[in-house]
mmCIF file of C-alpha atoms in Angstrom:
data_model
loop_
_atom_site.group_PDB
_atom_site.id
_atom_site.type_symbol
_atom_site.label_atom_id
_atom_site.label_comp_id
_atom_site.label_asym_id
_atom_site.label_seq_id
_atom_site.Cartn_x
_atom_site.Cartn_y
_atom_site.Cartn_z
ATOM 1 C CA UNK M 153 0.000 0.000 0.000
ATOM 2 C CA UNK M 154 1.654 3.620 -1.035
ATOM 3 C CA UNK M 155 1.770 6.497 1.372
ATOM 4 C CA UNK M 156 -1.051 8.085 -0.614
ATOM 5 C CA UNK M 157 -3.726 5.392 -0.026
ATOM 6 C CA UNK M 158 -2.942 4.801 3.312
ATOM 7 C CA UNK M 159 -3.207 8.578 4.142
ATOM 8 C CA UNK M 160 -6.869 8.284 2.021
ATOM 9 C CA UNK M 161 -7.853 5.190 4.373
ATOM 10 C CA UNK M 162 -7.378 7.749 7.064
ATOM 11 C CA UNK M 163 -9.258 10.596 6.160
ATOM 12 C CA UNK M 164 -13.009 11.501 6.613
ATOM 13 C CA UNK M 165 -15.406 12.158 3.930
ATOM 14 C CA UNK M 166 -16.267 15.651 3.533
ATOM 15 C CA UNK M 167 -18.471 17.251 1.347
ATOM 16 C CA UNK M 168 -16.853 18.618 -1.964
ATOM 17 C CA UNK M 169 -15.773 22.305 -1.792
ATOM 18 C CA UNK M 170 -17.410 24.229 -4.340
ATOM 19 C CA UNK M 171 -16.003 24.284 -7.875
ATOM 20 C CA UNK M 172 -14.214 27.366 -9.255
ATOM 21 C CA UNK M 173 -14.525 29.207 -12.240
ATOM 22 C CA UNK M 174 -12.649 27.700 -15.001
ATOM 23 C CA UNK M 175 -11.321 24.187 -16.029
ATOM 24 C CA UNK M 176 -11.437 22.220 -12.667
ATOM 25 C CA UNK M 177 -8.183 20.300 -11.797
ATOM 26 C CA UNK M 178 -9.547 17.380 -9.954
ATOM 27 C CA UNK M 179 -12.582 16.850 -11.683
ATOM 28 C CA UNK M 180 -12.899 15.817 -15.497
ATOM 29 C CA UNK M 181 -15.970 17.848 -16.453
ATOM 30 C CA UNK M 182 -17.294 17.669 -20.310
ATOM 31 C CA UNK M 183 -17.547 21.194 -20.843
ATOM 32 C CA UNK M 184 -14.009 21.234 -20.110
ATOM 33 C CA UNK M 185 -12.822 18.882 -22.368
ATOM 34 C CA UNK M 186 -15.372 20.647 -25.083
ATOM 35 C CA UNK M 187 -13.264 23.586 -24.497
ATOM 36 C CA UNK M 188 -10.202 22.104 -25.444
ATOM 37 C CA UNK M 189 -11.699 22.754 -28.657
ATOM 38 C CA UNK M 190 -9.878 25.732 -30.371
ATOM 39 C CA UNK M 191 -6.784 24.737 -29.354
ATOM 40 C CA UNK M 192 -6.910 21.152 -31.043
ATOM 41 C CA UNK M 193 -7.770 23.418 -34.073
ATOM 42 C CA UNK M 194 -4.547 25.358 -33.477
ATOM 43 C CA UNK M 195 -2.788 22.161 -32.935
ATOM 44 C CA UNK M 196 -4.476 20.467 -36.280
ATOM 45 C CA UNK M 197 -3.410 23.298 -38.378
ATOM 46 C CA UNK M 198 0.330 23.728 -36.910
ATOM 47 C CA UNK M 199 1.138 20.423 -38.098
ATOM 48 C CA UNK M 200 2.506 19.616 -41.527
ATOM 49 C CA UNK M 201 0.924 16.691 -43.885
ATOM 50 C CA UNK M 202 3.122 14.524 -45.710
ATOM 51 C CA UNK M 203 4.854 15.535 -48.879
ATOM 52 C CA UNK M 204 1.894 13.726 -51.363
ATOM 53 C CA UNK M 205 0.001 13.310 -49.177
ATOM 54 C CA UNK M 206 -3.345 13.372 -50.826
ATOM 55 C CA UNK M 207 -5.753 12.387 -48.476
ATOM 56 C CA UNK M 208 -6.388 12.247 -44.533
ATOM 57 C CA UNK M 209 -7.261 9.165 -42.555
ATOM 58 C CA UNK M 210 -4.480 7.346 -43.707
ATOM 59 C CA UNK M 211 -0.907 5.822 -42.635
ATOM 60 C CA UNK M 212 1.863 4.140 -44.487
ATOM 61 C CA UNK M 213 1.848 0.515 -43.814
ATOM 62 C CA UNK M 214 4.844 -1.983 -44.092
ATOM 63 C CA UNK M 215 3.068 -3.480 -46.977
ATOM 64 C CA UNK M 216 5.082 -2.211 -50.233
ATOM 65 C CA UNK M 217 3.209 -2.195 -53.284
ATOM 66 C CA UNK M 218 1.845 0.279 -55.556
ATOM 67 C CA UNK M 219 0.485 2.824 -53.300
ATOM 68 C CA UNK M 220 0.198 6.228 -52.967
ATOM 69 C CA UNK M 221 3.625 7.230 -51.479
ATOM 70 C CA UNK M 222 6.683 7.000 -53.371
ATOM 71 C CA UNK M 223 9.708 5.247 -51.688
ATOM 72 C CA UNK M 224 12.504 4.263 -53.529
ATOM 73 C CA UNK M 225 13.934 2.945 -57.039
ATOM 74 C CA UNK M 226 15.381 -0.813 -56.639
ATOM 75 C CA UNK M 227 17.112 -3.112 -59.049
ATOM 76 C CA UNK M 228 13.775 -4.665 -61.145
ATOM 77 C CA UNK M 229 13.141 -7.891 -60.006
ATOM 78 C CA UNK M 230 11.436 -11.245 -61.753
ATOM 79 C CA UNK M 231 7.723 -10.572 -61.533
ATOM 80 C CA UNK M 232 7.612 -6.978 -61.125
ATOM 81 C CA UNK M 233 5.184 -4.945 -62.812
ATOM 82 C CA UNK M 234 6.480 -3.568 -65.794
ATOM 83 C CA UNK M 235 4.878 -0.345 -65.650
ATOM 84 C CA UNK M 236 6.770 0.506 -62.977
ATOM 85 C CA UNK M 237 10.081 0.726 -64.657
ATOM 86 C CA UNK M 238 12.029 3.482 -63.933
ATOM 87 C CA UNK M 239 13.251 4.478 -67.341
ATOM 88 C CA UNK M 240 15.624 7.090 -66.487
ATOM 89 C CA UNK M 241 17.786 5.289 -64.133
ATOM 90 C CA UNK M 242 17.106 1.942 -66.335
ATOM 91 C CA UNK M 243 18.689 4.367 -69.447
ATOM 92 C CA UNK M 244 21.484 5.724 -67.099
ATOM 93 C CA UNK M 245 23.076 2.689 -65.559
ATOM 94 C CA UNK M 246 22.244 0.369 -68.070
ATOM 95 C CA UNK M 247 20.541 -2.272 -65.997
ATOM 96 C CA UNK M 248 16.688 -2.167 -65.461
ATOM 97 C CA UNK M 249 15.113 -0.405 -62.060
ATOM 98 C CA UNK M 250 11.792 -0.175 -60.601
ATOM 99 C CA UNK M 251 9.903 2.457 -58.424
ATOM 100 C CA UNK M 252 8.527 0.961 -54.927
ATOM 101 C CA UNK M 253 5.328 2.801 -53.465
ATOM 102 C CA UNK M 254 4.500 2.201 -49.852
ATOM 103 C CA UNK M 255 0.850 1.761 -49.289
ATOM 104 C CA UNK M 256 -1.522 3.707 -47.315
ATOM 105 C CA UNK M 257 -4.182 2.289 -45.156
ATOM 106 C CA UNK M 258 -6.321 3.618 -42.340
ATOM 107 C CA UNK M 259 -5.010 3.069 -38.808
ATOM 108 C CA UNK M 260 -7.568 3.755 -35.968
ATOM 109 C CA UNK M 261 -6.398 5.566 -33.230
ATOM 110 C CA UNK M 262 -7.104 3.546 -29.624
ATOM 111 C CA UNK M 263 -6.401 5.794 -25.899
ATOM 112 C CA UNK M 264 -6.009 4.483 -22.849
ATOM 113 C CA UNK M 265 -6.719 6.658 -20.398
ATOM 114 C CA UNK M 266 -5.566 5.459 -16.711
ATOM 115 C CA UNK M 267 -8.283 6.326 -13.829
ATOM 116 C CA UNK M 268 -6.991 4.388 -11.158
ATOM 117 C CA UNK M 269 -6.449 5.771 -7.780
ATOM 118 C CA UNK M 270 -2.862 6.461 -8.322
ATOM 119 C CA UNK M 271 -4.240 8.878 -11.146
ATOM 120 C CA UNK M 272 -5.979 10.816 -8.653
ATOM 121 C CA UNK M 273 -3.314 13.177 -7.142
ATOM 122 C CA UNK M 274 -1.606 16.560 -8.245
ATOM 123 C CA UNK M 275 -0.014 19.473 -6.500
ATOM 124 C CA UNK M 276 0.456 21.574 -9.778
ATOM 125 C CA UNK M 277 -1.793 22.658 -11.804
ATOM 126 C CA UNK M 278 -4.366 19.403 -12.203
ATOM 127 C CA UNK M 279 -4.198 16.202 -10.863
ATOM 128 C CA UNK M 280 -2.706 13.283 -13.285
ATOM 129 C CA UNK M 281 -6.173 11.683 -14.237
ATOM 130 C CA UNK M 282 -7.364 15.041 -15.259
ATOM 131 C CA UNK M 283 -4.293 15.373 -17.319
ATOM 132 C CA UNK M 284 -4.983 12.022 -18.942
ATOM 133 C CA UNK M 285 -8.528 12.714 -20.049
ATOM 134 C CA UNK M 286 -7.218 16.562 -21.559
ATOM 135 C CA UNK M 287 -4.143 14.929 -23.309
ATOM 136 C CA UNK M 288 -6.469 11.770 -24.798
ATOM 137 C CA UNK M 289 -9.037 14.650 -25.817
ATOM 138 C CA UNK M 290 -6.920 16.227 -27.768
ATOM 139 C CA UNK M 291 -5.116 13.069 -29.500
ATOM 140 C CA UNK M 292 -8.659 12.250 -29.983
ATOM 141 C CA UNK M 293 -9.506 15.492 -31.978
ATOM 142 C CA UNK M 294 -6.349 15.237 -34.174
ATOM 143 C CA UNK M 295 -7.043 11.803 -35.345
ATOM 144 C CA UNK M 296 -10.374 12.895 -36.182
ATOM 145 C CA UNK M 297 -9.199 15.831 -38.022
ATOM 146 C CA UNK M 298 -7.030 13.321 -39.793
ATOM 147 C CA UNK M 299 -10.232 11.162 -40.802
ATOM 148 C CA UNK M 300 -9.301 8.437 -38.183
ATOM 149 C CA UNK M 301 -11.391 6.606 -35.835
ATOM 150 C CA UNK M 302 -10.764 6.475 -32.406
ATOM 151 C CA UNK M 303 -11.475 4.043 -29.653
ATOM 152 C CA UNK M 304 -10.860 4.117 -25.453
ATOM 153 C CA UNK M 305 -10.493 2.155 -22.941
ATOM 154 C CA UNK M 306 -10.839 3.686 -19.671
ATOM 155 C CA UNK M 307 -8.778 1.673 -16.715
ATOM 156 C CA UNK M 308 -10.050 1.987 -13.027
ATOM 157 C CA UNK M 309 -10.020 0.475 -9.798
ATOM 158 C CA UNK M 310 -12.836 -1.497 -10.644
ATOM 159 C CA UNK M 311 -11.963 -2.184 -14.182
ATOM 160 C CA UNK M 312 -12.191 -1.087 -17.778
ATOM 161 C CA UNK M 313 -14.392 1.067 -19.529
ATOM 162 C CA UNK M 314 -14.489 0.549 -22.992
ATOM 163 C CA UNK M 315 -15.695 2.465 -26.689
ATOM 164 C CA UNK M 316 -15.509 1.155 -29.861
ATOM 165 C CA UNK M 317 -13.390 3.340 -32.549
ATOM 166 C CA UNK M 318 -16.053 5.953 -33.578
ATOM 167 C CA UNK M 319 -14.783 8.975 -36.288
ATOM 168 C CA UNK M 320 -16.336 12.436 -36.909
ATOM 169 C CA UNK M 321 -18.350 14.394 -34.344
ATOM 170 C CA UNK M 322 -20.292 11.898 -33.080
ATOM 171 C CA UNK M 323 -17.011 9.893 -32.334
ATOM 172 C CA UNK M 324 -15.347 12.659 -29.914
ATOM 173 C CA UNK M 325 -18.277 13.539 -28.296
ATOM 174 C CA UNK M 326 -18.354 9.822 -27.405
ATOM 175 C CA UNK M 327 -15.070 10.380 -26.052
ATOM 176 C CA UNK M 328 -15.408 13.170 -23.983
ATOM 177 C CA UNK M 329 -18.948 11.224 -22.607
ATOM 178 C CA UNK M 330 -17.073 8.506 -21.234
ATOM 179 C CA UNK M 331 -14.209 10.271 -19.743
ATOM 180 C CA UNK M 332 -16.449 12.225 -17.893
ATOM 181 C CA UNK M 333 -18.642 9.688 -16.626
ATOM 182 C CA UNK M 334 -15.561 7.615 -15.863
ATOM 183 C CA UNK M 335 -14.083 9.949 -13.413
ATOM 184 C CA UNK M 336 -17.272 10.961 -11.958
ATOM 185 C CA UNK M 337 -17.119 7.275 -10.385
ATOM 186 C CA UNK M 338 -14.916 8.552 -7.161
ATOM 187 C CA UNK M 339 -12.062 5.430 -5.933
ATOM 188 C CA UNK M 340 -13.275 3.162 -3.552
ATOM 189 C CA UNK M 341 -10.583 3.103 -0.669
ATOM 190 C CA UNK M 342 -11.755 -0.375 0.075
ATOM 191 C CA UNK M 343 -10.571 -1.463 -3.161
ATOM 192 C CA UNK M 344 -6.865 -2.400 -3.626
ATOM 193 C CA UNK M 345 -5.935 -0.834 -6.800
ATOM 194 C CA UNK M 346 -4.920 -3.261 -9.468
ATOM 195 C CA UNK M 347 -2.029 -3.129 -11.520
ATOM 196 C CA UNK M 348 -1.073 -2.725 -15.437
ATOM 197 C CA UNK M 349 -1.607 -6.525 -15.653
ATOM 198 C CA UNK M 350 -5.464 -6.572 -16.494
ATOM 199 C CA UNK M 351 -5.202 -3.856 -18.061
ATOM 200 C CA UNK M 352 -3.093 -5.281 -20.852
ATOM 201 C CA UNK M 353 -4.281 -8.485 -20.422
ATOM 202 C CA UNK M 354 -7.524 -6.695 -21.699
ATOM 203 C CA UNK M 355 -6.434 -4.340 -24.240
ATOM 204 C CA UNK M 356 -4.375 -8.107 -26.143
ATOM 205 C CA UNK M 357 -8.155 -9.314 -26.075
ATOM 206 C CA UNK M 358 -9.463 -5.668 -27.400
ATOM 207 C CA UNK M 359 -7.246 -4.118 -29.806
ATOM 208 C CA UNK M 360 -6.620 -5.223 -33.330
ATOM 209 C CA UNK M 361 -3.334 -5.998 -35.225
ATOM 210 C CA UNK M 362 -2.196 -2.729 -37.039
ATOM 211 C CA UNK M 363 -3.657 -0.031 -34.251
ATOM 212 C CA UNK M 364 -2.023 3.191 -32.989
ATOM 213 C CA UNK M 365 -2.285 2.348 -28.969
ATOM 214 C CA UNK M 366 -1.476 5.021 -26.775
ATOM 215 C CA UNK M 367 -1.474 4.212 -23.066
ATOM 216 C CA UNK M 368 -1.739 7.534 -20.742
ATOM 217 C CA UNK M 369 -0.789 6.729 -17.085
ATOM 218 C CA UNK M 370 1.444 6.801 -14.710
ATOM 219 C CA UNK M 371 2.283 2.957 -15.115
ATOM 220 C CA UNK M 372 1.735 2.591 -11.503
ATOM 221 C CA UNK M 373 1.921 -1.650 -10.898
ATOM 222 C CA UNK M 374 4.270 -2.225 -13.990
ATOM 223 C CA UNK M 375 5.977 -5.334 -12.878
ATOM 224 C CA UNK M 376 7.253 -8.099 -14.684
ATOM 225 C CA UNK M 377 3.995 -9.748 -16.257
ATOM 226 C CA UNK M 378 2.755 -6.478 -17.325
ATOM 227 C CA UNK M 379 6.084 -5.668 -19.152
ATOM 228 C CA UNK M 380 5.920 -9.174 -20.451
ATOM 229 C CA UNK M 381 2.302 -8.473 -21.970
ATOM 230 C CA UNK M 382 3.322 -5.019 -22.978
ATOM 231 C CA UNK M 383 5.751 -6.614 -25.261
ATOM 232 C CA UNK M 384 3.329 -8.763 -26.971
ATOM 233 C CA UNK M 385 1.227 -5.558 -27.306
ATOM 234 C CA UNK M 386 4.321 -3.858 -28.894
ATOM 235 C CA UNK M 387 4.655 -6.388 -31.406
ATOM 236 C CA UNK M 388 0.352 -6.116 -32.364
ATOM 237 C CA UNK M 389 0.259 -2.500 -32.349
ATOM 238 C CA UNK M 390 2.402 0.978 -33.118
ATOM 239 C CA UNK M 391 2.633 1.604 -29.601
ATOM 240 C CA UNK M 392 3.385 5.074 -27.937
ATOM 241 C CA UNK M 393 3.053 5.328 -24.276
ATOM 242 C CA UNK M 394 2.418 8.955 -22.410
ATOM 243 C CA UNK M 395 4.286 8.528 -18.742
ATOM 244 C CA UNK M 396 2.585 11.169 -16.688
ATOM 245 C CA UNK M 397 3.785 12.404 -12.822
ATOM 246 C CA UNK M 398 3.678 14.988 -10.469
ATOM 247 C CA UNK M 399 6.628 17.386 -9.633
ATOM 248 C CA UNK M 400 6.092 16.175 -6.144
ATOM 249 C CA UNK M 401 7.265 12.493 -7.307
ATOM 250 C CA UNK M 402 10.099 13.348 -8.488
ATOM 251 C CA UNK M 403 11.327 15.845 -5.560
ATOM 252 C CA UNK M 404 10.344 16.114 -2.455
ATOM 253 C CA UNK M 405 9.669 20.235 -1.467
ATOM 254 C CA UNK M 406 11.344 21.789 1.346
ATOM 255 C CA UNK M 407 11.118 19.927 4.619
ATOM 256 C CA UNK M 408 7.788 20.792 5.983
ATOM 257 C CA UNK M 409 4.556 19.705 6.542
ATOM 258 C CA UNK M 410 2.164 19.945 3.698
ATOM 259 C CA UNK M 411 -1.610 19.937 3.484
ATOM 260 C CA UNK M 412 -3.030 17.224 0.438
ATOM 261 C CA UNK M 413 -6.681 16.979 -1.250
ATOM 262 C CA UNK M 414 -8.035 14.574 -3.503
ATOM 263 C CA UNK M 415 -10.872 16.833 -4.099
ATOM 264 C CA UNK M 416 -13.138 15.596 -1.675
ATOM 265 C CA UNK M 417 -10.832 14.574 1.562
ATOM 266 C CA UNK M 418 -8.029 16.699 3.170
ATOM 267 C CA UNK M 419 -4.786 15.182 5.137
ATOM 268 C CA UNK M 420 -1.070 16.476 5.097
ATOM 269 C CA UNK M 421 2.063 15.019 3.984
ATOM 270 C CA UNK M 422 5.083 15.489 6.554
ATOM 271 C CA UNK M 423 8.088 16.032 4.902
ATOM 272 C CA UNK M 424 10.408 17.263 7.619
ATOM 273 C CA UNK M 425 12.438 13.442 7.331
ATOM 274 C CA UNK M 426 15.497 13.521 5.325
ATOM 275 C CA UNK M 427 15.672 9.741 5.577
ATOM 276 C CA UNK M 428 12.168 9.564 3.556
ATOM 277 C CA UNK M 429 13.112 12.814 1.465
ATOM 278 C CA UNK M 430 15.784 10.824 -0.254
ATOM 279 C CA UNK M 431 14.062 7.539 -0.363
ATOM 280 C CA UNK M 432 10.578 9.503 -2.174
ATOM 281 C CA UNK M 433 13.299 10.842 -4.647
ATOM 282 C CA UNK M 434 15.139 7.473 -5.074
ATOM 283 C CA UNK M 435 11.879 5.423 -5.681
ATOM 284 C CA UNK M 436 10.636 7.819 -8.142
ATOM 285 C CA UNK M 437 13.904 7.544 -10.191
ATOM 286 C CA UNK M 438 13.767 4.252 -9.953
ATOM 287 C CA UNK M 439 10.359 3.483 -11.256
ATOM 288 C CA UNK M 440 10.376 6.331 -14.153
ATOM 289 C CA UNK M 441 13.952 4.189 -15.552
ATOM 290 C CA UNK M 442 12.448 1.267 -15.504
ATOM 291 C CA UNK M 443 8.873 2.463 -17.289
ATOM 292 C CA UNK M 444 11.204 3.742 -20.726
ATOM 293 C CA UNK M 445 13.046 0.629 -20.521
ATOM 294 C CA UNK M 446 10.325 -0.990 -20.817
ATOM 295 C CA UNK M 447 9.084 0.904 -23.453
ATOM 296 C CA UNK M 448 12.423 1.299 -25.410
ATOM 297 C CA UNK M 449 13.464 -2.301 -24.971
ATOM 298 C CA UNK M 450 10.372 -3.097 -26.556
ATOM 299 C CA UNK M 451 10.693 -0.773 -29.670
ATOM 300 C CA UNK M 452 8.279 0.826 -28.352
ATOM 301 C CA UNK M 453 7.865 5.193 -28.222
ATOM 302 C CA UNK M 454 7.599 6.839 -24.413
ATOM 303 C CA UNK M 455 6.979 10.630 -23.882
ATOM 304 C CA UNK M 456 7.063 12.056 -20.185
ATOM 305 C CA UNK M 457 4.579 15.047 -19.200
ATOM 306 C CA UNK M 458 4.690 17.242 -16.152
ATOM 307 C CA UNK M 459 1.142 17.970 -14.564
ATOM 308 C CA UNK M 460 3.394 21.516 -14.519
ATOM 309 C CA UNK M 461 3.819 21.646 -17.912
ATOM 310 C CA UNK M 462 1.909 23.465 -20.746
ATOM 311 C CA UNK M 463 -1.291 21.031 -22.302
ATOM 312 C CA UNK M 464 -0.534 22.490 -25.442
ATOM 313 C CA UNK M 465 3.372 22.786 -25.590
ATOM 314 C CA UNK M 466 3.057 18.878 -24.217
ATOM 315 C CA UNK M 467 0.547 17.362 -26.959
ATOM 316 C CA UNK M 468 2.566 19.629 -29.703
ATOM 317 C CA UNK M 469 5.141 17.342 -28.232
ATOM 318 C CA UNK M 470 3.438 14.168 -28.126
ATOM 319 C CA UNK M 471 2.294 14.578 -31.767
ATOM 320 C CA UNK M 472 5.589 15.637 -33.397
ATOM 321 C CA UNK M 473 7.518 12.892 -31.491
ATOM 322 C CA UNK M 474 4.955 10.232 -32.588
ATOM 323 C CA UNK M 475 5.390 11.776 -36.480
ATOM 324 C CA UNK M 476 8.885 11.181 -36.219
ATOM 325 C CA UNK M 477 9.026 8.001 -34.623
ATOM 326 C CA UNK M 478 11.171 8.414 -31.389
ATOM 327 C CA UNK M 479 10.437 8.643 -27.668
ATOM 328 C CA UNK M 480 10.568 12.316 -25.912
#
């Protein structure tokens, strides 16, 4: 059991302090996630389409063939279509050549946002669940803009939530719907919080062969079955996990004593022991090394985001890093 849910086994209930004006950062609220809006359009229109790239909706596959996007000119091999000689480097070098297309083909977009109890803690700006649900939102939007579909799974103490890959209006809105109601459903203290096991275990069963899966979370329960299943997963899907924390994980702040809120309970957090200051720091280290290697290992993509750090600057990120190919 962490320090956080044995400090929440503590605590009373008390009634939920009124909400203040603007985007909550505890709660995921839909017209919050609606208003994410305009800047998805800023996002959409900041990034840069494909040199021939004709059409949206649609990714280059490992299938070669005659596609859409141009790749290369290869020595002409014995069965090649012979309208796809390349007769100026044929004439050049003597010896006949062939142009190679890569083919394009639609590649839904599937989120997975983590709600588990872990999720529900910030000291910055939001906490990490809310995080999740703005960051998915706004992968969610982009894809859509790019004439994908998009599907969710929703992880939380007491299981998985899951949509089917919608596209189009109808499909965000469907979105935004169940990340709201997800989070709405408050942790049960009572419950021991699984791991990323099930989760995984779940999403092999869900997801199909060829999908963009993007796990949001802050891999809390990563051991080594779930790294083990995450491989398989790796090897199914273009993977590209989003590693979220809390400045407070990574450093503890000056020794004191500081009050804590999950949005509905209050406690404190006693800092004031340099034993455990250096331990909190140690453990976080630890446990954010061994979430990329798990990722990179697997040839899979990891970006890390700050609940301190701009939404916008951080999904810019997220996007160019997953055009390119490469972890962040």
């Amino acid at each position: 059991m962490s320090w956080l849910d044995a400090l929440r086994r503590r605590l009373p209930r008390r009634r939920a302090p009124a909400e203040p004006e603007g985007p909550s950062p505890v709660h995921v609220r839909r017209t919050d996630l609606l208003a994410l809006q305009p800047l998805a359009a800023r996002l959409a229109l900041g990034r840069r389409r494909p040199p021939g790239r004709t059409r949206v909706g649609l990714h280059t596959s490992r299938v070669r063939g005659r596609g859409l996007d141009f790749e290369e000119v290869r020595p002409y091999q014995a069965g090649d279509d012979l309208r796809l000689v390349e007769w100026k480097v044929t004439a050049r070098t003597g010896r006949p050549y062939t142009k190679v297309f890569r083919e394009e083909r639609e590649r839904p977009l599937h989120l997975v946002v983590d709600f588990r109890r872990s999720m529900r803690f910030g000291t910055r700006s939001v906490f990490k669940s809310v995080l999740a649900a703005r960051v998915a939102t706004l992968l969610a939007w982009a894809a859509i803009h790019d004439g994908d579909r998009v599907g969710l799974t929703v992880a939380t103490d007491r299981g998985h939530v899951d949509l089917p890959p919608g596209g189009g209006k109808r499909g965000i809105l469907r979105v935004i719907r169940v990340l709201a109601e997800a989070h709405a459903t408050e942790p049960d203290p009572e419950i021991e919080p699984p791991g990323m096991t099930p989760l995984f275990e779940h999403l092999l069963r869900r997801v199909s062969t060829g999908t963009a899966l993007v796990p949001i979370s802050d891999f809390q329960g990563l051991d080594d079955n779930a790294q083990r299943l995450l491989g398989l997963l790796a090897r199914r899907t273009d993977l590209f996990g989003v590693f979220l924390y809390d400045p407070l994980e990574t450093e503890a702040p000056p020794a004191a004593r500081y009050p804590v809120t999950d949005g509905v309970r209050r406690g404190t957090l006693d800092f004031t022991d340099p034993a455990y200051r250096r331990q909190h720091h140690a453990a976080f280290e630890a446990r954010a090394a061994a979430v990329r290697a798990a990722f990179v290992e697997r040839g899979a993509h990891l970006l890390r985001l700050s609940t301190e750090h701009d939404l916008g600057d951080s999904v810019r990120r997220l996007l160019h890093a997953r055009g390119q190919g490469r972890s962040a």
